[in-house]
Amino acid sequence: LASSAGAAAVGAADSSGWFSAVVTKTVETILGYIGGWLSAWLKHSGLDVVEQQLANPVERKHVAQEFVEQSQQFVEEMKTSPQWTREFTDAQINAWLIEDFPREFADAIPSEVSQPRVKIGRDGIRIGVKVDQAGQWNGIVSVHLKARMLAPNEVAIELKSIQAGLVPVPLKSVIEQINEQAQAHGIEVEWRREGDHELAIVRVTHE
């Protein structure tokens, strides 16, 4: 009996160890897939290239300062001229987002949101932020949009997609939040459907 009980105990221990190993391997596999998805998204969006370009802190600060100076010049142009134009690169914008944005707008950034990045391409603008909701969800939220001028003081912003990781986010709740923020700042927004995407018509009026 003792021998039989001993064999049973060993069998249970072996089974428990096998089950634990399977669970561990499954979790590792899932985490590996998630990491692969995030890496693929970064490469697809081009934001991995942005990170490489801004790796040097000295160069990054210089580029961020360029963005600040050109932005200030741009504001002055808008005040004094009825027609104006200015070009900014995604490297300039991202350098500023890394160096200055967290400090200057710390009160306006939710605590769970960090590391905003922008990629400008022929197919539009991709904006990504890292979100960490205290263990509930941790990943990248991305927005893909395209903007064009329709008329003086009228801009069309096409919302191509909003995703949490690789999962599409329903646009209804996002549109409601955009409308609330626009109304709070006195900006007129009209929504239209264009193909498969939502189109926001933004009108800016000067008093």
CSV table of C-alpha atoms in Angstrom, one decimal:
chain,number,residue,atom,x,y,z
A,1,LEU,CA,0.0,0.0,0.0
A,2,ALA,CA,2.8,2.3,0.8
A,3,SER,CA,4.4,1.6,-2.5
A,4,SER,CA,1.2,2.2,-4.3
A,5,ALA,CA,0.5,5.5,-2.5
A,6,GLY,CA,4.0,6.6,-3.3
A,7,ALA,CA,3.5,5.9,-6.9
A,8,ALA,CA,0.3,7.8,-7.0
A,9,ALA,CA,1.9,10.8,-5.3
A,10,VAL,CA,4.7,10.8,-7.9
A,11,GLY,CA,2.2,10.6,-10.7
A,12,ALA,CA,0.2,13.6,-9.3
A,13,ALA,CA,3.4,15.6,-9.0
A,14,ASP,CA,4.4,14.8,-12.5
A,15,SER,CA,0.9,15.7,-13.8
A,16,SER,CA,1.0,19.0,-11.9
A,17,GLY,CA,4.5,19.9,-13.3
A,18,TRP,CA,3.3,19.0,-16.8
A,19,PHE,CA,0.2,21.2,-16.5
A,20,SER,CA,2.3,24.1,-15.1
A,21,ALA,CA,4.7,23.8,-18.0
A,22,VAL,CA,1.9,23.8,-20.6
A,23,VAL,CA,0.3,26.9,-19.0
A,24,THR,CA,3.7,28.7,-18.9
A,25,LYS,CA,4.4,27.9,-22.5
A,26,THR,CA,1.0,29.0,-23.6
A,27,VAL,CA,1.3,32.4,-21.8
A,28,GLU,CA,4.8,32.8,-23.3
A,29,THR,CA,3.4,32.1,-26.8
A,30,ILE,CA,0.6,34.6,-26.4
A,31,LEU,CA,2.9,37.3,-25.1
A,32,GLY,CA,5.2,36.5,-28.0
A,33,TYR,CA,2.4,37.0,-30.5
A,34,ILE,CA,1.4,40.3,-28.8
A,35,GLY,CA,5.0,41.5,-29.0
A,36,GLY,CA,5.1,40.5,-32.6
A,37,TRP,CA,1.9,42.3,-33.4
A,38,LEU,CA,3.1,45.5,-31.8
A,39,SER,CA,6.4,45.2,-33.6
A,40,ALA,CA,4.6,44.7,-36.9
A,41,TRP,CA,2.4,47.7,-36.3
A,42,LEU,CA,5.4,49.9,-35.5
A,43,LYS,CA,7.1,48.8,-38.8
A,44,HIS,CA,3.9,49.1,-40.8
A,45,SER,CA,3.3,52.6,-39.5
A,46,GLY,CA,6.9,53.7,-39.9
A,47,LEU,CA,7.2,54.8,-36.3
A,48,ASP,CA,10.1,52.4,-35.7
A,49,VAL,CA,12.1,54.5,-38.3
A,50,VAL,CA,11.1,57.6,-36.4
A,51,GLU,CA,12.5,56.2,-33.1
A,52,GLN,CA,15.8,55.4,-34.8
A,53,GLN,CA,16.1,58.9,-36.3
A,54,LEU,CA,15.6,60.4,-32.8
A,55,ALA,CA,17.8,58.1,-30.9
A,56,ASN,CA,20.6,60.7,-30.4
A,57,PRO,CA,19.5,63.0,-27.5
A,58,VAL,CA,21.7,66.0,-28.6
A,59,GLU,CA,20.3,65.9,-32.2
A,60,ARG,CA,16.8,65.4,-30.9
A,61,LYS,CA,16.9,68.5,-28.8
A,62,HIS,CA,18.3,70.5,-31.7
A,63,VAL,CA,15.4,69.3,-34.0
A,64,ALA,CA,12.9,70.0,-31.3
A,65,GLN,CA,14.1,73.6,-31.0
A,66,GLU,CA,13.9,74.0,-34.8
A,67,PHE,CA,10.2,73.0,-34.5
A,68,VAL,CA,9.5,75.5,-31.7
A,69,GLU,CA,11.2,78.4,-33.7
A,70,GLN,CA,9.4,77.6,-36.9
A,71,SER,CA,6.1,77.3,-35.1
A,72,GLN,CA,6.5,80.7,-33.6
A,73,GLN,CA,7.3,82.1,-37.0
A,74,PHE,CA,4.3,80.4,-38.4
A,75,VAL,CA,2.0,82.0,-35.8
A,76,GLU,CA,3.4,85.5,-36.6
A,77,GLU,CA,2.8,84.8,-40.3
A,78,MET,CA,-0.9,83.9,-39.7
A,79,LYS,CA,-1.3,87.2,-37.7
A,80,THR,CA,0.1,89.4,-40.4
A,81,SER,CA,-0.7,87.8,-43.7
A,82,PRO,CA,-3.9,86.5,-45.3
A,83,GLN,CA,-2.0,83.7,-47.0
A,84,TRP,CA,0.6,81.5,-45.3
A,85,THR,CA,2.2,78.1,-45.6
A,86,ARG,CA,4.7,76.2,-43.5
A,87,GLU,CA,6.1,72.6,-43.7
A,88,PHE,CA,6.9,70.5,-40.7
A,89,THR,CA,8.5,67.1,-40.8
A,90,ASP,CA,7.5,64.2,-38.6
A,91,ALA,CA,11.0,64.1,-37.2
A,92,GLN,CA,10.6,67.7,-36.0
A,93,ILE,CA,7.1,67.0,-34.5
A,94,ASN,CA,8.3,63.8,-32.7
A,95,ALA,CA,11.4,65.5,-31.4
A,96,TRP,CA,9.2,68.1,-29.8
A,97,LEU,CA,6.8,65.4,-28.5
A,98,ILE,CA,9.6,63.7,-26.7
A,99,GLU,CA,11.5,66.8,-25.4
A,100,ASP,CA,8.9,69.4,-24.7
A,101,PHE,CA,5.4,68.1,-24.9
A,102,PRO,CA,5.4,66.0,-21.6
A,103,ARG,CA,6.7,69.0,-19.7
A,104,GLU,CA,4.6,71.8,-21.2
A,105,PHE,CA,1.4,69.9,-21.3
A,106,ALA,CA,1.8,67.6,-18.3
A,107,ASP,CA,-1.5,68.7,-16.8
A,108,ALA,CA,-3.4,68.0,-20.0
A,109,ILE,CA,-2.1,64.4,-20.5
A,110,PRO,CA,-4.0,61.5,-18.8
A,111,SER,CA,-1.7,59.6,-16.5
A,112,GLU,CA,-2.2,56.4,-18.4
A,113,VAL,CA,-1.1,57.9,-21.8
A,114,SER,CA,2.5,58.4,-22.8
A,115,GLN,CA,5.0,58.4,-25.7
A,116,PRO,CA,2.8,60.1,-28.4
A,117,ARG,CA,4.4,59.7,-31.9
A,118,VAL,CA,3.4,60.9,-35.4
A,119,LYS,CA,4.2,59.6,-38.9
A,120,ILE,CA,3.4,61.6,-42.0
A,121,GLY,CA,3.1,59.7,-45.2
A,122,ARG,CA,1.4,59.8,-48.6
A,123,ASP,CA,-1.6,57.9,-47.3
A,124,GLY,CA,-2.1,60.3,-44.4
A,125,ILE,CA,-1.0,60.8,-40.8
A,126,ARG,CA,-0.6,58.1,-38.3
A,127,ILE,CA,-0.7,59.0,-34.6
A,128,GLY,CA,0.2,56.5,-31.9
A,129,VAL,CA,0.2,56.6,-28.1
A,130,LYS,CA,1.1,54.1,-25.5
A,131,VAL,CA,-1.7,53.4,-23.0
A,132,ASP,CA,-1.3,51.6,-19.7
A,133,GLN,CA,-4.5,51.2,-17.7
A,134,ALA,CA,-3.2,49.8,-14.5
A,135,GLY,CA,-3.1,46.2,-15.5
A,136,GLN,CA,-6.5,46.3,-17.4
A,137,TRP,CA,-4.9,46.9,-20.8
A,138,ASN,CA,-1.5,47.9,-22.0
A,139,GLY,CA,-0.7,48.6,-25.6
A,140,ILE,CA,-0.7,51.1,-28.5
A,141,VAL,CA,-3.7,53.1,-29.6
A,142,SER,CA,-3.3,54.4,-33.1
A,143,VAL,CA,-5.2,56.8,-35.3
A,144,HIS,CA,-4.9,57.0,-39.1
A,145,LEU,CA,-6.3,60.1,-40.7
A,146,LYS,CA,-6.0,62.3,-43.7
A,147,ALA,CA,-6.6,66.0,-44.0
A,148,ARG,CA,-7.2,68.3,-46.9
A,149,MET,CA,-8.4,71.9,-47.5
A,150,LEU,CA,-11.9,72.2,-48.9
A,151,ALA,CA,-12.1,76.0,-48.9
A,152,PRO,CA,-10.6,79.0,-47.0
A,153,ASN,CA,-10.9,78.2,-43.2
A,154,GLU,CA,-12.5,74.8,-44.0
A,155,VAL,CA,-10.6,71.5,-43.5
A,156,ALA,CA,-11.8,68.0,-44.2
A,157,ILE,CA,-10.3,65.4,-41.8
A,158,GLU,CA,-10.9,61.8,-42.9
A,159,LEU,CA,-10.8,59.2,-40.1
A,160,LYS,CA,-9.5,56.1,-41.7
A,161,SER,CA,-9.1,54.0,-38.6
A,162,ILE,CA,-8.7,54.0,-34.9
A,163,GLN,CA,-7.2,50.9,-33.3
A,164,ALA,CA,-6.3,49.5,-29.9
A,165,GLY,CA,-3.4,47.3,-30.8
A,166,LEU,CA,-4.9,45.5,-33.9
A,167,VAL,CA,-8.5,45.7,-32.7
A,168,PRO,CA,-10.6,48.4,-34.4
A,169,VAL,CA,-12.3,50.9,-32.1
A,170,PRO,CA,-15.9,51.9,-32.8
A,171,LEU,CA,-16.0,55.4,-34.1
A,172,LYS,CA,-19.3,56.4,-32.5
A,173,SER,CA,-17.9,57.0,-29.0
A,174,VAL,CA,-14.8,58.7,-30.5
A,175,ILE,CA,-17.0,61.1,-32.6
A,176,GLU,CA,-19.0,62.0,-29.6
A,177,GLN,CA,-15.9,63.0,-27.6
A,178,ILE,CA,-14.6,65.0,-30.6
A,179,ASN,CA,-17.9,66.9,-30.8
A,180,GLU,CA,-17.8,67.7,-27.1
A,181,GLN,CA,-14.2,69.0,-27.3
A,182,ALA,CA,-14.9,71.0,-30.4
A,183,GLN,CA,-18.0,72.6,-28.9
A,184,ALA,CA,-16.0,73.4,-25.7
A,185,HIS,CA,-13.5,75.3,-27.9
A,186,GLY,CA,-16.0,77.0,-30.2
A,187,ILE,CA,-15.1,75.0,-33.3
A,188,GLU,CA,-17.8,74.0,-35.7
A,189,VAL,CA,-17.6,70.3,-36.9
A,190,GLU,CA,-19.9,68.6,-39.4
A,191,TRP,CA,-19.7,64.9,-40.0
A,192,ARG,CA,-20.3,63.2,-43.4
A,193,ARG,CA,-19.9,59.7,-44.6
A,194,GLU,CA,-17.4,59.2,-47.5
A,195,GLY,CA,-17.1,55.7,-48.7
A,196,ASP,CA,-16.1,53.5,-45.7
A,197,HIS,CA,-14.8,56.4,-43.6
A,198,GLU,CA,-16.1,59.2,-41.5
A,199,LEU,CA,-15.3,62.7,-42.7
A,200,ALA,CA,-15.1,65.7,-40.3
A,201,ILE,CA,-15.6,69.1,-41.9
A,202,VAL,CA,-14.0,71.6,-39.6
A,203,ARG,CA,-14.7,75.3,-40.0
A,204,VAL,CA,-12.6,77.9,-38.3
A,205,THR,CA,-14.0,81.4,-38.1
A,206,HIS,CA,-12.2,84.5,-37.0
A,207,GLU,CA,-13.9,87.1,-34.8
